[in-house]
PDB file of C-alpha atoms in Angstrom:
ATOM      1  CA  MET A  10     -12.420  48.056 -12.164  1.00 74.00           C
ATOM      2  CA  PHE A  11     -15.849  46.585 -10.847  1.00 86.00           C
ATOM      3  CA  PRO A  12     -16.179  47.514  -7.366  1.00 88.00           C
ATOM      4  CA  PRO A  13     -17.195  44.309  -4.934  1.00 88.00           C
ATOM      5  CA  GLU A  14     -20.040  46.232  -3.142  1.00 91.00           C
ATOM      6  CA  GLN A  15     -21.408  47.210  -6.463  1.00 92.00           C
ATOM      7  CA  VAL A  16     -21.290  43.534  -7.554  1.00 92.00           C
ATOM      8  CA  ARG A  17     -22.949  42.108  -4.833  1.00 91.00           C
ATOM      9  CA  THR A  18     -25.307  44.403  -5.064  1.00 93.00           C
ATOM     10  CA  PHE A  19     -25.649  43.842  -8.794  1.00 92.00           C
ATOM     11  CA  LEU A  20     -26.322  39.570  -8.015  1.00 90.00           C
ATOM     12  CA  ALA A  21     -28.877  40.224  -5.236  1.00 90.00           C
ATOM     13  CA  VAL A  22     -30.980  41.640  -7.426  1.00 92.00           C
ATOM     14  CA  ALA A  23     -30.356  38.542 -10.301  1.00 91.00           C
ATOM     15  CA  GLN A  24     -30.989  36.286  -7.836  1.00 88.00           C
ATOM     16  CA  THR A  25     -33.926  38.087  -5.912  1.00 89.00           C
ATOM     17  CA  LEU A  26     -35.188  39.381  -9.187  1.00 91.00           C
ATOM     18  CA  SER A  27     -36.453  42.881  -6.886  1.00 90.00           C
ATOM     19  CA  PHE A  28     -34.962  45.671  -6.106  1.00 91.00           C
ATOM     20  CA  THR A  29     -36.680  46.131  -3.129  1.00 90.00           C
ATOM     21  CA  GLN A  30     -35.795  42.349  -2.117  1.00 90.00           C
ATOM     22  CA  ALA A  31     -31.939  42.748  -3.451  1.00 89.00           C
ATOM     23  CA  ALA A  32     -32.088  46.174  -0.468  1.00 91.00           C
ATOM     24  CA  ALA A  33     -32.942  43.630   1.971  1.00 89.00           C
ATOM     25  CA  SER A  34     -30.875  41.073   2.162  1.00 85.00           C
ATOM     26  CA  LEU A  35     -28.063  43.099   2.151  1.00 86.00           C
ATOM     27  CA  GLY A  36     -29.885  45.950   3.929  1.00 88.00           C
ATOM     28  CA  LEU A  37     -28.999  49.006   1.979  1.00 89.00           C
ATOM     29  CA  GLY A  38     -31.923  51.413   0.742  1.00 92.00           C
ATOM     30  CA  GLN A  39     -33.043  51.122  -1.924  1.00 90.00           C
ATOM     31  CA  PRO A  40     -32.126  53.925  -3.885  1.00 93.00           C
ATOM     32  CA  THR A  41     -28.657  52.694  -2.772  1.00 94.00           C
ATOM     33  CA  VAL A  42     -29.045  50.034  -4.934  1.00 92.00           C
ATOM     34  CA  SER A  43     -30.153  51.628  -8.584  1.00 93.00           C
ATOM     35  CA  GLN A  44     -27.485  54.238  -7.819  1.00 94.00           C
ATOM     36  CA  HIS A  45     -25.151  50.329  -7.843  1.00 94.00           C
ATOM     37  CA  ILE A  46     -26.856  48.851 -10.533  1.00 93.00           C
ATOM     38  CA  ARG A  47     -26.662  52.286 -12.494  1.00 93.00           C
ATOM     39  CA  LYS A  48     -22.735  52.870 -11.845  1.00 94.00           C
ATOM     40  CA  LEU A  49     -21.867  49.360 -12.548  1.00 93.00           C
ATOM     41  CA  GLU A  50     -23.809  49.667 -16.011  1.00 93.00           C
ATOM     42  CA  GLN A  51     -21.355  52.561 -16.831  1.00 93.00           C
ATOM     43  CA  ALA A  52     -18.511  51.122 -15.734  1.00 92.00           C
ATOM     44  CA  VAL A  53     -19.691  48.098 -18.517  1.00 90.00           C
ATOM     45  CA  GLY A  54     -20.824  50.005 -20.806  1.00 92.00           C
ATOM     46  CA  ARG A  55     -23.753  47.968 -20.807  1.00 90.00           C
ATOM     47  CA  SER A  56     -27.418  47.378 -19.798  1.00 93.00           C
ATOM     48  CA  LEU A  57     -28.141  44.445 -17.549  1.00 93.00           C
ATOM     49  CA  LEU A  58     -31.415  44.171 -16.484  1.00 93.00           C
ATOM     50  CA  ILE A  59     -34.108  45.038 -18.129  1.00 92.00           C
ATOM     51  CA  ARG A  60     -36.995  46.747 -15.543  1.00 88.00           C
ATOM     52  CA  ASP A  61     -40.410  48.368 -16.286  1.00 83.00           C
ATOM     53  CA  THR A  62     -43.003  49.356 -12.541  1.00 77.00           C
ATOM     54  CA  ARG A  63     -43.444  45.562 -12.487  1.00 81.00           C
ATOM     55  CA  THR A  64     -40.657  43.961 -13.441  1.00 89.00           C
ATOM     56  CA  VAL A  65     -36.663  43.308 -13.489  1.00 91.00           C
ATOM     57  CA  ARG A  66     -34.775  40.717 -16.277  1.00 91.00           C
ATOM     58  CA  LEU A  67     -32.019  40.517 -16.537  1.00 93.00           C
ATOM     59  CA  THR A  68     -29.887  41.298 -20.235  1.00 93.00           C
ATOM     60  CA  VAL A  69     -28.097  38.659 -22.331  1.00 93.00           C
ATOM     61  CA  ASP A  70     -25.430  40.613 -20.853  1.00 92.00           C
ATOM     62  CA  GLY A  71     -26.915  40.500 -17.631  1.00 91.00           C
ATOM     63  CA  GLU A  72     -26.688  36.768 -17.683  1.00 92.00           C
ATOM     64  CA  ALA A  73     -23.238  36.728 -18.117  1.00 92.00           C
ATOM     65  CA  MET A  74     -22.209  39.478 -15.878  1.00 92.00           C
ATOM     66  CA  VAL A  75     -24.218  36.696 -13.118  1.00 91.00           C
ATOM     67  CA  GLY A  76     -20.702  34.321 -13.704  1.00 89.00           C
ATOM     68  CA  PHE A  77     -18.550  36.737 -13.831  1.00 90.00           C
ATOM     69  CA  ALA A  78     -19.899  38.330 -10.268  1.00 89.00           C
ATOM     70  CA  ARG A  79     -19.291  35.074  -8.591  1.00 88.00           C
ATOM     71  CA  SER A  80     -15.849  34.557  -9.750  1.00 88.00           C
ATOM     72  CA  ILE A  81     -15.000  38.322  -8.969  1.00 88.00           C
ATOM     73  CA  LEU A  82     -16.665  37.944  -5.221  1.00 86.00           C
ATOM     74  CA  SER A  83     -14.841  34.238  -4.908  1.00 83.00           C
ATOM     75  CA  ALA A  84     -11.623  36.316  -5.532  1.00 82.00           C
ATOM     76  CA  ASN A  85     -12.067  38.944  -3.393  1.00 81.00           C
ATOM     77  CA  THR A  86     -12.526  36.721  -0.614  1.00 75.00           C
ATOM     78  CA  ALA A  87     -10.145  35.011  -0.785  1.00 72.00           C
ATOM     79  CA  ALA A  88      -8.127  37.416  -1.688  1.00 73.00           C
ATOM     80  CA  ALA A  89      -9.054  39.151   1.635  1.00 71.00           C
ATOM     81  CA  GLU A  90      -8.488  35.561   3.676  1.00 66.00           C
ATOM     82  CA  TYR A  91      -5.465  35.386   2.618  1.00 64.00           C
ATOM     83  CA  PHE A  92      -3.979  38.800   3.897  1.00 66.00           C
ATOM     84  CA  THR A  93      -6.144  38.757   6.618  1.00 62.00           C
ATOM     85  CA  GLY A  94      -6.942  35.517   7.884  1.00 58.00           C
ATOM     86  CA  PRO A  95      -4.832  33.357  10.187  1.00 57.00           C
ATOM     87  CA  GLY A  96      -2.337  31.473   8.840  1.00 64.00           C
ATOM     88  CA  VAL A  97       1.872  30.355   8.396  1.00 72.00           C
ATOM     89  CA  ARG A  98       3.649  32.937   6.615  1.00 80.00           C
ATOM     90  CA  GLY A  99       7.474  32.343   5.020  1.00 86.00           C
ATOM     91  CA  ARG A 100       9.467  31.002   3.008  1.00 90.00           C
ATOM     92  CA  LEU A 101      10.622  27.030   2.711  1.00 93.00           C
ATOM     93  CA  ARG A 102      13.462  25.090   0.824  1.00 95.00           C
ATOM     94  CA  PHE A 103      11.687  21.504   0.961  1.00 95.00           C
ATOM     95  CA  GLY A 104      14.669  18.702  -0.684  1.00 94.00           C
ATOM     96  CA  VAL A 105      13.089  15.096  -1.921  1.00 93.00           C
ATOM     97  CA  THR A 106      14.643  12.167  -3.540  1.00 90.00           C
ATOM     98  CA  ASP A 107      12.906  11.416  -6.945  1.00 86.00           C
ATOM     99  CA  ASP A 108      11.905   8.267  -5.953  1.00 85.00           C
ATOM    100  CA  LEU A 109       9.716  10.313  -3.404  1.00 86.00           C
ATOM    101  CA  ALA A 110       9.051  13.274  -5.541  1.00 85.00           C
ATOM    102  CA  LEU A 111       7.024  11.099  -7.759  1.00 79.00           C
ATOM    103  CA  THR A 112       4.803   8.969  -5.242  1.00 76.00           C
ATOM    104  CA  ARG A 113       4.048  10.129  -1.773  1.00 73.00           C
ATOM    105  CA  VAL A 114       4.915  14.000  -2.912  1.00 85.00           C
ATOM    106  CA  PRO A 115       2.594  15.827  -4.984  1.00 86.00           C
ATOM    107  CA  ARG A 116      -0.084  14.703  -2.520  1.00 85.00           C
ATOM    108  CA  ILE A 117       1.722  15.439   0.570  1.00 88.00           C
ATOM    109  CA  LEU A 118       2.521  19.311  -1.671  1.00 89.00           C
ATOM    110  CA  ARG A 119      -0.895  20.054  -2.833  1.00 88.00           C
ATOM    111  CA  ASP A 120      -2.567  19.391   0.769  1.00 85.00           C
ATOM    112  CA  PHE A 121      -0.012  21.499   2.442  1.00 87.00           C
ATOM    113  CA  ARG A 122      -0.230  24.775  -0.692  1.00 86.00           C
ATOM    114  CA  HIS A 123      -4.086  24.133   0.180  1.00 82.00           C
ATOM    115  CA  LEU A 124      -3.630  24.649   4.593  1.00 81.00           C
ATOM    116  CA  ASN A 125      -0.528  26.857   4.111  1.00 84.00           C
ATOM    117  CA  PRO A 126      -0.870  29.505   0.994  1.00 83.00           C
ATOM    118  CA  GLY A 127       1.424  31.420   2.641  1.00 84.00           C
ATOM    119  CA  ILE A 128       4.260  29.593   2.976  1.00 89.00           C
ATOM    120  CA  THR A 129       6.320  29.662  -0.083  1.00 90.00           C
ATOM    121  CA  LEU A 130       7.690  26.657  -1.862  1.00 90.00           C
ATOM    122  CA  ASP A 131      10.908  26.541  -3.225  1.00 93.00           C
ATOM    123  CA  LEU A 132      11.345  22.387  -4.081  1.00 93.00           C
ATOM    124  CA  THR A 133      14.935  20.501  -4.957  1.00 93.00           C
ATOM    125  CA  VAL A 134      14.897  17.432  -6.528  1.00 91.00           C
ATOM    126  CA  SER A 135      18.033  14.956  -6.092  1.00 87.00           C
ATOM    127  CA  GLN A 136      19.937  11.820  -4.751  1.00 85.00           C
ATOM    128  CA  GLY A 137      19.464  11.535  -0.316  1.00 86.00           C
ATOM    129  CA  SER A 138      23.113  12.149   0.120  1.00 85.00           C
ATOM    130  CA  HIS A 139      23.445  15.154  -1.861  1.00 88.00           C
ATOM    131  CA  LEU A 140      20.230  16.852  -0.144  1.00 92.00           C
ATOM    132  CA  GLU A 141      22.405  16.002   2.809  1.00 92.00           C
ATOM    133  CA  ARG A 142      25.305  17.836   2.749  1.00 92.00           C
ATOM    134  CA  ARG A 143      22.877  21.108   1.136  1.00 94.00           C
ATOM    135  CA  VAL A 144      20.493  20.773   4.550  1.00 95.00           C
ATOM    136  CA  GLU A 145      23.930  20.794   6.591  1.00 94.00           C
ATOM    137  CA  SER A 146      24.796  24.020   4.332  1.00 94.00           C
ATOM    138  CA  GLY A 147      21.555  25.752   4.861  1.00 93.00           C
ATOM    139  CA  HIS A 148      21.094  25.893   1.010  1.00 94.00           C
ATOM    140  CA  VAL A 149      17.941  23.442   2.078  1.00 95.00           C
ATOM    141  CA  ASP A 150      16.064  24.171   5.048  1.00 95.00           C
ATOM    142  CA  ILE A 151      13.738  20.423   5.161  1.00 95.00           C
ATOM    143  CA  ALA A 152      14.384  16.999   3.142  1.00 95.00           C
ATOM    144  CA  PHE A 153      12.838  14.167   2.701  1.00 94.00           C
ATOM    145  CA  LEU A 154      15.106  10.791   2.442  1.00 90.00           C
ATOM    146  CA  LYS A 155      15.339   7.466   2.943  1.00 87.00           C
ATOM    147  CA  THR A 156      18.636   6.069   4.895  1.00 86.00           C
ATOM    148  CA  THR A 157      19.418   2.754   6.221  1.00 82.00           C
ATOM    149  CA  ALA A 158      16.804   1.553   9.419  1.00 83.00           C
ATOM    150  CA  GLY A 159      18.289   2.511  13.002  1.00 81.00           C
ATOM    151  CA  GLU A 160      21.028   5.115  12.101  1.00 78.00           C
ATOM    152  CA  GLY A 161      18.432   7.926  14.263  1.00 71.00           C
ATOM    153  CA  ARG A 162      19.192  11.050  11.344  1.00 78.00           C
ATOM    154  CA  GLY A 163      16.617  13.313  11.284  1.00 84.00           C
ATOM    155  CA  ARG A 164      12.754  12.493  12.186  1.00 89.00           C
ATOM    156  CA  LEU A 165      10.833   9.445  11.062  1.00 89.00           C
ATOM    157  CA  VAL A 166       8.122   9.173   9.268  1.00 87.00           C
ATOM    158  CA  LEU A 167       7.707   5.878   7.722  1.00 85.00           C
ATOM    159  CA  ARG A 168       9.551   2.073   8.539  1.00 87.00           C
ATOM    160  CA  ASP A 169       9.260   0.313   5.469  1.00 87.00           C
ATOM    161  CA  ARG A 170      11.005  -2.970   4.300  1.00 89.00           C
ATOM    162  CA  LEU A 171      13.087  -3.359   1.327  1.00 90.00           C
ATOM    163  CA  VAL A 172      11.661  -5.619  -2.019  1.00 91.00           C
ATOM    164  CA  TRP A 173      13.809  -7.242  -4.446  1.00 92.00           C
ATOM    165  CA  ALA A 174      11.040  -6.735  -7.615  1.00 91.00           C
ATOM    166  CA  ALA A 175      11.668  -6.905 -11.751  1.00 90.00           C
ATOM    167  CA  ALA A 176       8.997  -6.406 -14.358  1.00 89.00           C
ATOM    168  CA  GLU A 177       6.131  -8.885 -14.786  1.00 84.00           C
ATOM    169  CA  GLY A 178       6.999 -11.938 -17.260  1.00 79.00           C
ATOM    170  CA  SER A 179      10.601 -10.964 -17.686  1.00 77.00           C
ATOM    171  CA  GLY A 180      11.754 -13.992 -17.616  1.00 76.00           C
ATOM    172  CA  LEU A 181      14.831 -12.996 -15.504  1.00 83.00           C
ATOM    173  CA  ARG A 182      17.101 -16.623 -14.012  1.00 82.00           C
ATOM    174  CA  TRP A 183      19.822 -16.667 -12.034  1.00 85.00           C
ATOM    175  CA  ASP A 184      21.772 -19.838 -10.660  1.00 76.00           C
ATOM    176  CA  GLU A 185      25.408 -21.055  -9.739  1.00 75.00           C
ATOM    177  CA  ASP A 186      27.685 -19.843 -13.362  1.00 75.00           C
ATOM    178  CA  ARG A 187      24.341 -17.302 -14.101  1.00 86.00           C
ATOM    179  CA  PRO A 188      24.886 -13.904 -11.595  1.00 92.00           C
ATOM    180  CA  VAL A 189      21.697 -12.073 -10.491  1.00 90.00           C
ATOM    181  CA  PRO A 190      21.732  -9.035 -12.248  1.00 93.00           C
ATOM    182  CA  LEU A 191      20.318  -5.447 -10.850  1.00 92.00           C
ATOM    183  CA  VAL A 192      19.484  -2.222 -11.479  1.00 92.00           C
ATOM    184  CA  VAL A 193      21.355  -0.090  -8.833  1.00 89.00           C
ATOM    185  CA  TRP A 194      21.581   3.573  -7.234  1.00 86.00           C
ATOM    186  CA  GLN A 195      24.484   5.271  -7.928  1.00 84.00           C
ATOM    187  CA  ALA A 196      26.404   5.236  -4.637  1.00 79.00           C
ATOM    188  CA  PRO A 197      26.229   5.840  -2.134  1.00 80.00           C
ATOM    189  CA  SER A 198      22.915   4.892  -2.094  1.00 82.00           C
ATOM    190  CA  PRO A 199      21.437   2.358   1.400  1.00 81.00           C
ATOM    191  CA  SER A 200      19.851   0.668  -0.316  1.00 84.00           C
ATOM    192  CA  ARG A 201      22.473  -0.705  -3.066  1.00 88.00           C
ATOM    193  CA  ALA A 202      24.542  -1.003   0.298  1.00 88.00           C
ATOM    194  CA  LEU A 203      22.295  -3.292   1.732  1.00 87.00           C
ATOM    195  CA  ALA A 204      21.391  -5.410  -1.256  1.00 89.00           C
ATOM    196  CA  VAL A 205      25.141  -6.321  -2.669  1.00 90.00           C
ATOM    197  CA  ARG A 206      25.643  -6.926   2.041  1.00 91.00           C
ATOM    198  CA  ALA A 207      23.268  -9.881   1.808  1.00 90.00           C
ATOM    199  CA  LEU A 208      23.769 -10.900  -1.897  1.00 91.00           C
ATOM    200  CA  GLU A 209      27.298 -10.794  -0.201  1.00 91.00           C
ATOM    201  CA  GLU A 210      26.919 -12.647   3.045  1.00 91.00           C
ATOM    202  CA  ARG A 211      24.955 -15.148   1.059  1.00 89.00           C
ATOM    203  CA  GLY A 212      27.243 -16.086  -1.244  1.00 90.00           C
ATOM    204  CA  ILE A 213      25.266 -15.085  -4.361  1.00 90.00           C
ATOM    205  CA  ARG A 214      26.919 -14.081  -7.148  1.00 91.00           C
ATOM    206  CA  TYR A 215      26.031 -11.020  -9.173  1.00 92.00           C
ATOM    207  CA  ARG A 216      26.455  -8.259 -11.946  1.00 91.00           C
ATOM    208  CA  VAL A 217      25.352  -4.661 -11.726  1.00 92.00           C
ATOM    209  CA  VAL A 218      23.555  -4.459 -15.174  1.00 92.00           C
ATOM    210  CA  CYS A 219      22.501  -0.436 -14.826  1.00 92.00           C
ATOM    211  CA  THR A 220      23.758   2.195 -12.318  1.00 91.00           C
ATOM    212  CA  ALA A 221      21.544   5.113 -13.005  1.00 86.00           C
ATOM    213  CA  ARG A 222      21.333   8.234 -11.171  1.00 83.00           C
ATOM    214  CA  GLY A 223      17.604   9.111 -10.498  1.00 82.00           C
ATOM    215  CA  VAL A 224      14.791   6.566 -10.552  1.00 86.00           C
ATOM    216  CA  ASN A 225      13.200   6.872 -14.285  1.00 88.00           C
ATOM    217  CA  ALA A 226      16.167   5.200 -15.250  1.00 90.00           C
ATOM    218  CA  VAL A 227      15.879   2.588 -12.213  1.00 90.00           C
ATOM    219  CA  LEU A 228      12.336   2.421 -13.658  1.00 90.00           C
ATOM    220  CA  ALA A 229      13.280   2.268 -17.388  1.00 93.00           C
ATOM    221  CA  ALA A 230      16.319  -0.252 -16.852  1.00 92.00           C
ATOM    222  CA  THR A 231      13.593  -2.686 -14.859  1.00 91.00           C
ATOM    223  CA  ARG A 232      10.633  -2.370 -17.004  1.00 92.00           C
ATOM    224  CA  ALA A 233      12.452  -3.625 -20.002  1.00 91.00           C
ATOM    225  CA  GLY A 234      13.752  -6.671 -18.059  1.00 90.00           C
ATOM    226  CA  LEU A 235      17.629  -5.915 -17.927  1.00 91.00           C
ATOM    227  CA  GLY A 236      17.623  -7.225 -14.143  1.00 90.00           C
ATOM    228  CA  VAL A 237      16.183  -6.384 -10.891  1.00 92.00           C
ATOM    229  CA  ALA A 238      16.119  -3.312  -8.629  1.00 91.00           C
ATOM    230  CA  ILE A 239      15.179  -3.029  -4.530  1.00 91.00           C
ATOM    231  CA  PHE A 240      12.193  -0.570  -3.943  1.00 89.00           C
ATOM    232  CA  ALA A 241      11.225   0.095  -0.504  1.00 87.00           C
ATOM    233  CA  ARG A 242       7.571  -1.638  -0.464  1.00 87.00           C
ATOM    234  CA  SER A 243       5.252   1.521  -0.498  1.00 83.00           C
ATOM    235  CA  LEU A 244       7.586   2.899  -3.615  1.00 85.00           C
ATOM    236  CA  LEU A 245       6.556  -0.370  -5.654  1.00 86.00           C
ATOM    237  CA  PRO A 246       5.222   1.236  -9.106  1.00 85.00           C
ATOM    238  CA  GLN A 247       2.319  -1.560  -9.793  1.00 83.00           C
ATOM    239  CA  ASP A 248       3.780  -2.655 -12.893  1.00 86.00           C
ATOM    240  CA  LEU A 249       7.321  -4.370 -11.073  1.00 90.00           C
ATOM    241  CA  VAL A 250       6.593  -7.498  -8.880  1.00 88.00           C
ATOM    242  CA  GLU A 251       7.772  -8.645  -5.693  1.00 89.00           C
ATOM    243  CA  LEU A 252       9.600 -11.102  -5.953  1.00 88.00           C
ATOM    244  CA  SER A 253       8.689 -14.600  -3.075  1.00 79.00           C
ATOM    245  CA  SER A 254      11.543 -15.751  -1.141  1.00 78.00           C
ATOM    246  CA  ALA A 255      11.253 -18.215  -3.998  1.00 77.00           C
ATOM    247  CA  ALA A 256      13.853 -16.014  -6.070  1.00 82.00           C
ATOM    248  CA  GLY A 257      16.165 -17.250  -4.328  1.00 85.00           C
ATOM    249  CA  LEU A 258      17.049 -14.084  -2.771  1.00 89.00           C
ATOM    250  CA  PRO A 259      18.081 -12.635  -0.014  1.00 90.00           C
ATOM    251  CA  GLU A 260      15.786 -10.710   2.386  1.00 89.00           C
ATOM    252  CA  LEU A 261      16.301  -6.789   3.007  1.00 87.00           C
ATOM    253  CA  GLY A 262      16.106  -5.833   5.504  1.00 85.00           C
ATOM    254  CA  GLU A 263      14.427  -2.230   6.503  1.00 87.00           C
ATOM    255  CA  LEU A 264      14.841   1.391   5.130  1.00 85.00           C
ATOM    256  CA  ASP A 265      14.214   4.580   6.676  1.00 88.00           C
ATOM    257  CA  LEU A 266      12.157   7.235   5.745  1.00 89.00           C
ATOM    258  CA  VAL A 267      12.810  10.201   7.348  1.00 91.00           C
ATOM    259  CA  LEU A 268      12.761  14.085   7.296  1.00 93.00           C
ATOM    260  CA  VAL A 269      16.228  15.955   7.890  1.00 94.00           C
ATOM    261  CA  THR A 270      16.173  19.787   9.097  1.00 95.00           C
ATOM    262  CA  ASN A 271      18.864  22.709   9.531  1.00 95.00           C
ATOM    263  CA  PRO A 272      18.992  23.804  12.804  1.00 93.00           C
ATOM    264  CA  SER A 273      18.449  27.795  10.506  1.00 93.00           C
ATOM    265  CA  ALA A 274      15.129  26.440   9.466  1.00 93.00           C
ATOM    266  CA  PRO A 275      12.419  28.551  10.189  1.00 91.00           C
ATOM    267  CA  ALA A 276      10.243  26.640  12.777  1.00 90.00           C
ATOM    268  CA  GLU A 277       6.757  27.579  11.972  1.00 89.00           C
ATOM    269  CA  PRO A 278       6.929  26.372   8.019  1.00 91.00           C
ATOM    270  CA  VAL A 279       9.395  23.116   8.762  1.00 92.00           C
ATOM    271  CA  GLU A 280       6.453  22.425  11.315  1.00 90.00           C
ATOM    272  CA  ALA A 281       3.385  22.782   9.034  1.00 88.00           C
ATOM    273  CA  LEU A 282       5.126  20.595   6.337  1.00 90.00           C
ATOM    274  CA  THR A 283       5.943  18.555   9.140  1.00 90.00           C
ATOM    275  CA  SER A 284       2.439  17.475  10.426  1.00 88.00           C
ATOM    276  CA  THR A 285       1.364  17.075   6.693  1.00 87.00           C
ATOM    277  CA  ILE A 286       3.922  14.894   5.510  1.00 87.00           C
ATOM    278  CA  LEU A 287       3.304  12.718   9.227  1.00 86.00           C
ATOM    279  CA  ALA A 288      -0.469  12.673   8.006  1.00 80.00           C
ATOM    280  CA  HIS A 289      -0.131  11.142   4.894  1.00 75.00           C
ATOM    281  CA  SER A 290       3.205   8.483   6.534  1.00 68.00           C
ATOM    282  CA  ASN A 291       0.991   5.178   6.364  1.00 52.00           C
ATOM    283  CA  PRO A 292       1.912   3.118   3.411  1.00 45.00           C
ATOM    284  CA  LEU A 293      -0.007   3.700   0.721  1.00 41.00           C
ATOM    285  CA  ARG A 294       0.787   1.456  -2.666  1.00 38.00           C
ATOM    286  CA  PRO A 295       1.243   4.716  -5.717  1.00 40.00           C
ATOM    287  CA  ARG A 296       1.194   4.388  -9.136  1.00 38.00           C
ATOM    288  CA  VAL A 297       4.621   5.459 -11.373  1.00 40.00           C
TER     289      VAL A 297
END
């Protein structure tokens, strides 16, 4: 409706309040500038400028058009850069576990979309074991998930320490007569397996008070003070407290955050996402 060259000419006149200066800045003849303004006013159906032999002034509609003109030119530039500029293009099916989706991934995806506007991203959030099966079957191109440290699956993003956590002031107690109350992920779960093995090796009794399918259920049960949960330290929410060795619970060891990729996945989009994730690989305490 409003050709960019006419909008650009109008904005130059509005900024200089001079047809002569606008013509010089745009490298156009003054008759061409006048013609652009006239055609734009005809398209708008309103007068945008008041001009006489000495002055040029914006009308109320002209002042409004200045804002629209900037938006139109900005959108036009963005579209031109998108369709003609360099960059990776394609579709990428990305899987991520829900605890990572709530903590690390939002910032990663914001940066990825900004850096790679030509890539369409399809996101799947699920348990790690399900995501691995989806990668193997070719339904997901790349998955960001947790595995037992040192297993060697996928590309290592971060090796993190597992910690015991509970709600602050929950008053949880355990001893020989009272088993440790556990809030755990549904099996199979690397953190659950490590926690159970560590307790059994130390001969510490435990009972599962909540089995959760997703991170929201783990958080709800732990925040309610039902029991102790296991988190990768970099994924520990700020309103939960890491239990010290004084609590009498064993060390849990480490966990790997890895990227698992299907060999048939599109190479350039996968590498673009991998680079963005690795750039965010420093442990950061999230807000959940």
